[in-house]
Short mmCIF file of C-alpha atoms and ligand atoms in Angstrom, two decimals:
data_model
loop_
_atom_site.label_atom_id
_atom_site.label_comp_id
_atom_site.label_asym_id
_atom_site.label_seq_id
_atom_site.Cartn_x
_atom_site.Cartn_y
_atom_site.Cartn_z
CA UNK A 1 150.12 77.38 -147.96
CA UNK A 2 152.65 77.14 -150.99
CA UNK A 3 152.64 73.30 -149.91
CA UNK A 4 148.78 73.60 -150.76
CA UNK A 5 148.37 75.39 -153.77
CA UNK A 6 150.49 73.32 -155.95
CA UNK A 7 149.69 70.24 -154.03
CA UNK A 8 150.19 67.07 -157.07
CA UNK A 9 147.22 65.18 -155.18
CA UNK A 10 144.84 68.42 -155.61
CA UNK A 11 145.89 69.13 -159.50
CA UNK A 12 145.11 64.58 -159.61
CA UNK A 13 141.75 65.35 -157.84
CA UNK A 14 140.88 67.75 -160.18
CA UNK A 15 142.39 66.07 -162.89
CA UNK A 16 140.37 63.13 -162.00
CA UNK A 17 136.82 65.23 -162.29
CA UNK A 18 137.46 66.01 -165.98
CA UNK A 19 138.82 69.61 -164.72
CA UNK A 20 140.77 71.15 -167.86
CA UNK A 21 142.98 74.14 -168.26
CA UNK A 22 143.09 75.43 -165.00
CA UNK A 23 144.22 78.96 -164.56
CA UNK A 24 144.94 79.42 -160.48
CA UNK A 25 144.86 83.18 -159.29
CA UNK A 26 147.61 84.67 -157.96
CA UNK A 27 146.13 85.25 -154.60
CA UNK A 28 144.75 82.67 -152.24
CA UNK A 29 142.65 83.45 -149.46
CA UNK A 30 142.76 82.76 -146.12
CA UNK A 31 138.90 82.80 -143.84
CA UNK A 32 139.15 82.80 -140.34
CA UNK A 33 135.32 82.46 -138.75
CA UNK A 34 136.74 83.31 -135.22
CA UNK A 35 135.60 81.33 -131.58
CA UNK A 36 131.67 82.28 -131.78
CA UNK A 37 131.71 83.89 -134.71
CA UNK A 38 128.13 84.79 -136.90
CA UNK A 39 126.77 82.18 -139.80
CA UNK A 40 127.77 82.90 -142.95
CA UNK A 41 124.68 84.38 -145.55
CA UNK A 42 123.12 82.24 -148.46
CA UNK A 43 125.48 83.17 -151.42
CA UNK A 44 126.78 82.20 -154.78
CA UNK A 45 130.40 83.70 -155.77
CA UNK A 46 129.88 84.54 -160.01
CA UNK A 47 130.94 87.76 -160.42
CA UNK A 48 130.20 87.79 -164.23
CA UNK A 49 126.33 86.73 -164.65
CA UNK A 50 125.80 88.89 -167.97
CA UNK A 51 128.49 87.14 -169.34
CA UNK A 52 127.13 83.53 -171.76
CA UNK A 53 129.86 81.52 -170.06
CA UNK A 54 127.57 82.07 -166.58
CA UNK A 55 125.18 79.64 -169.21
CA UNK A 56 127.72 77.20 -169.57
CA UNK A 57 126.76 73.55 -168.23
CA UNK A 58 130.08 73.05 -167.26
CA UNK A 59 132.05 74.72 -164.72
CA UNK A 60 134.02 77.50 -165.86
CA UNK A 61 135.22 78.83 -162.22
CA UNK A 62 135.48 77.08 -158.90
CA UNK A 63 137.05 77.40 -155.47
CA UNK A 64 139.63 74.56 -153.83
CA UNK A 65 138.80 74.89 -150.03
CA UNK A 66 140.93 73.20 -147.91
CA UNK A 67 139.30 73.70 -143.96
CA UNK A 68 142.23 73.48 -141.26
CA UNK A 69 139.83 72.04 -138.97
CA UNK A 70 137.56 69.21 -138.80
CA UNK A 71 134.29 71.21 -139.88
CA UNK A 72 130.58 70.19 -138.50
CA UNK A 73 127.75 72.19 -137.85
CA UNK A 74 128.44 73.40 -134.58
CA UNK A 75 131.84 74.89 -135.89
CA UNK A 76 130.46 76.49 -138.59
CA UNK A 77 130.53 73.43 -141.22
CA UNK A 78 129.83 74.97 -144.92
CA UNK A 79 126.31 73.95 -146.28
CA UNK A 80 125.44 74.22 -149.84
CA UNK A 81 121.77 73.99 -151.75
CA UNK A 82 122.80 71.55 -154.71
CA UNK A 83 121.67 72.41 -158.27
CA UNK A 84 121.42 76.12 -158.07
CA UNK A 85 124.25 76.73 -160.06
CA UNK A 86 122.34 76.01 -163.13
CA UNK A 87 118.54 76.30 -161.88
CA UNK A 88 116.74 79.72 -160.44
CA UNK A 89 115.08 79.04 -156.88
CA UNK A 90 113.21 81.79 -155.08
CA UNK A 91 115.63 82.42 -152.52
CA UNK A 92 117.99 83.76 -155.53
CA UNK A 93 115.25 86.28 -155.83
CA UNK A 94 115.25 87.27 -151.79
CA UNK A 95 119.39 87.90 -151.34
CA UNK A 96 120.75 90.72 -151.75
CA UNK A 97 124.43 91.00 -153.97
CA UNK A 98 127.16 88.54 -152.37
CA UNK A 99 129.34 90.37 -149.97
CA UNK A 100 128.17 93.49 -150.74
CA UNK A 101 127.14 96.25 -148.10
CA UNK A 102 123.88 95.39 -148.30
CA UNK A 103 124.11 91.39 -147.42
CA UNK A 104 126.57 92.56 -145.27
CA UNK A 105 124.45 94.63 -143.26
CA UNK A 106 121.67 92.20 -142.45
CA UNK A 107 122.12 91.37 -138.98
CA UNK A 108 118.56 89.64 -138.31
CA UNK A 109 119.31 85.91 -138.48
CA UNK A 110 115.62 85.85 -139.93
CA UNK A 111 115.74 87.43 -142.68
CA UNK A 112 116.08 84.46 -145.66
CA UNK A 113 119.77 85.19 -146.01
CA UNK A 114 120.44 82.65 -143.19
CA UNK A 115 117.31 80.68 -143.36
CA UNK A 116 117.43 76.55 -143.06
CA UNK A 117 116.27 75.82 -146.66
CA UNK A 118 115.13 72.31 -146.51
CA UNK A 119 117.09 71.06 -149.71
CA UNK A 120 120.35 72.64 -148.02
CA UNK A 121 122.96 69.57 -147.49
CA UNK A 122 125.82 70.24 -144.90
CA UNK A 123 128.90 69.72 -146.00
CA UNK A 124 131.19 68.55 -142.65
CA UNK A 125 134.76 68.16 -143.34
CA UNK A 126 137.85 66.52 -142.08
CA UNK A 127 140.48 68.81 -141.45
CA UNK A 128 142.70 68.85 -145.03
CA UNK A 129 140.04 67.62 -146.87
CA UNK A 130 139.76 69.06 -150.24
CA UNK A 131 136.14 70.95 -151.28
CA UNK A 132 135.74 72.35 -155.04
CA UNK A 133 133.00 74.51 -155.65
CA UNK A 134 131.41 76.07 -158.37
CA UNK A 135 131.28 80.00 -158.20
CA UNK A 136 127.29 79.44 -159.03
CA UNK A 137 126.53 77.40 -156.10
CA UNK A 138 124.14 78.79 -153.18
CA UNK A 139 126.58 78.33 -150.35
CA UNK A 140 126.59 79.39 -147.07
CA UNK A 141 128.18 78.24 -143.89
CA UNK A 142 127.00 77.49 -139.98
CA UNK A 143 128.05 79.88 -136.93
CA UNK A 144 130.45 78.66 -135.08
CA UNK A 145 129.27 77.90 -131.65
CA UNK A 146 132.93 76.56 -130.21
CA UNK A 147 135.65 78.35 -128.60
CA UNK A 148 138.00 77.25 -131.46
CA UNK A 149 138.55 79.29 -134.64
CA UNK A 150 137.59 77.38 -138.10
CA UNK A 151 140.34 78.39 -140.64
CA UNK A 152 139.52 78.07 -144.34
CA UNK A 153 142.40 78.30 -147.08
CA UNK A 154 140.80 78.90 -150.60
CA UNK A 155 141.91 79.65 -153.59
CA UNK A 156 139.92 80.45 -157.41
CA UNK A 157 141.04 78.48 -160.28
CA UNK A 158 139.32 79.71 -163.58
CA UNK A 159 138.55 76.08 -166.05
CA UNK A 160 138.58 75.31 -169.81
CA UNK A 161 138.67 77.48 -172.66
CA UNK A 162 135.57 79.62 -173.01
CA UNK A 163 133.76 79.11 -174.73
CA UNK A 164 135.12 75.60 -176.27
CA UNK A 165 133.58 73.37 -173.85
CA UNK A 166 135.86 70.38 -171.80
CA UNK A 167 136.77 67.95 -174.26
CA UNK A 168 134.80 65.22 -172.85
CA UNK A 169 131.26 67.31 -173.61
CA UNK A 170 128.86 65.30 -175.66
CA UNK A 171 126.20 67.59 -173.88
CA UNK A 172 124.14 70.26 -175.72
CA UNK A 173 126.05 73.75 -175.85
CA UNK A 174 123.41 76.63 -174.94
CA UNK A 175 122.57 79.13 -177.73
CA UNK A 176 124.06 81.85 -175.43
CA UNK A 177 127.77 80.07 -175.64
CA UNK A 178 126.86 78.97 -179.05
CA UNK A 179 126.41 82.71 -180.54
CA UNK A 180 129.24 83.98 -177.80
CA UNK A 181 131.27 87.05 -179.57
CA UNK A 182 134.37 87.91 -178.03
CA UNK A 183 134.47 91.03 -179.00
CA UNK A 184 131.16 92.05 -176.77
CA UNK A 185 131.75 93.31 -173.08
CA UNK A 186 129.50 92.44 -170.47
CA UNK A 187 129.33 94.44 -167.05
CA UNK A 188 130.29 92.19 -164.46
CA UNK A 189 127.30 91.83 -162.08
CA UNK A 190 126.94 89.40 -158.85
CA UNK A 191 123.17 89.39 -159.68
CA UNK A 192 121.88 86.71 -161.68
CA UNK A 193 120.00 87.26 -164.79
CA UNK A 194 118.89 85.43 -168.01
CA UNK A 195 121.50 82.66 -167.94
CA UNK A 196 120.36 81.11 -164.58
CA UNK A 197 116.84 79.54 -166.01
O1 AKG B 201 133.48 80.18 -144.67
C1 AKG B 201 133.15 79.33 -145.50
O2 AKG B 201 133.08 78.13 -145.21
C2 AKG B 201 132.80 79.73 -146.90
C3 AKG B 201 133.30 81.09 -147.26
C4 AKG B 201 132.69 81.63 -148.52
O3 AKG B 201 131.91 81.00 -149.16
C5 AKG B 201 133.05 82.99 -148.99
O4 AKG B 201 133.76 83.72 -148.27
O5 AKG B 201 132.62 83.36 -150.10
FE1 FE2 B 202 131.45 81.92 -151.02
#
């Protein structure tokens, strides 16, 4: 695992996607969906949505997943619903807080937590392969219907220099990031509000 966090070829990868600054956390974290274990609920991993930097067009935290196992859907393959890191869609509305009791609790694999959205893409792997997520992202991932156990390594990197944006941005910047004050404090909240449009 100390191999993988500091791996040259993942800092290149990232390097390569116009990732700046990168801050790794101290911790990594290591998944382990056992031999038939459940699906994983729709999700997105922000913790900070009142903050303006949840507005930013640009990353500003992801995940590195590296899967220790080929992934597919009848291991329990992550899926992900692209876009809704930036744009509202009414399943945001129907889930509960990520990882919270609440999600937690749901156990009928009905309820829209778990549902097949149609724009969800799968997102098989090969074992090693490296996955970088945005914290906003809907994500959620498959059961896994083998005898085998489907180890995930992951670890959070925090990106750029809120709220300068990457130096390649010729994008807009939102208003939100735009008036940003430092010295206001924001509740951290899982729920999204007013910056996902
Ligand atoms: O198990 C996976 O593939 C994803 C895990 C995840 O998204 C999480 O624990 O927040
Ligand atoms: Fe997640």
């Amino acid at each position: 695992m100390d191999r993988l966090v500091d791996l040259p070829d993942a800092w290149e990868a990232c390097r390569l996607i116009g990732l700046e600054n990168e801050r790794p956390d101290d911790s990594i974290i290591v998944l382990s969906k056992p031999p038939y274990g459940p699906p994983l609920y729709w999700h997105q991993d922000m913790m900070n949505w009142n903050h303006p930097e949840a507005a930013a067009p640009w990353p500003t935290r992801v995940f590195l997943s590296y899967y220790m196992t080929d992934t597919t859907r009848e291991n329990g393959c992550l899926r992900a619903i692209p876009g809704t890191h930036r744009k509202r869609i009414p399943l945001h509305d129907l889930l509960p807080a990520a990882h919270g009791p609440d999600i937690q609790a749901i156990t009928d694999l009905s309820h829209p937590a778990f549902m097949d959205h149609p724009d969800a893409v799968d997102l098989p792997v090969s074992a090693g392969d490296l996955v970088i997520n945005d914290a906003r992202l809907l994500h959620a991932a498959h059961a896994n219907r083998t005898g085998q156990r489907r180890t995930l390594v992951l670890q959070w990197h925090s990106l750029f220099d809120f709220p300068n944006p990457p130096s390649w941005w010729t994008g807009d910047i939102p208003q939100a990031i735009r008036d940003y004050d430092p010295s206001i404090k924001y509740e951290s909240t899982r729920i999204p509000g007013m910056h996902l449009a």
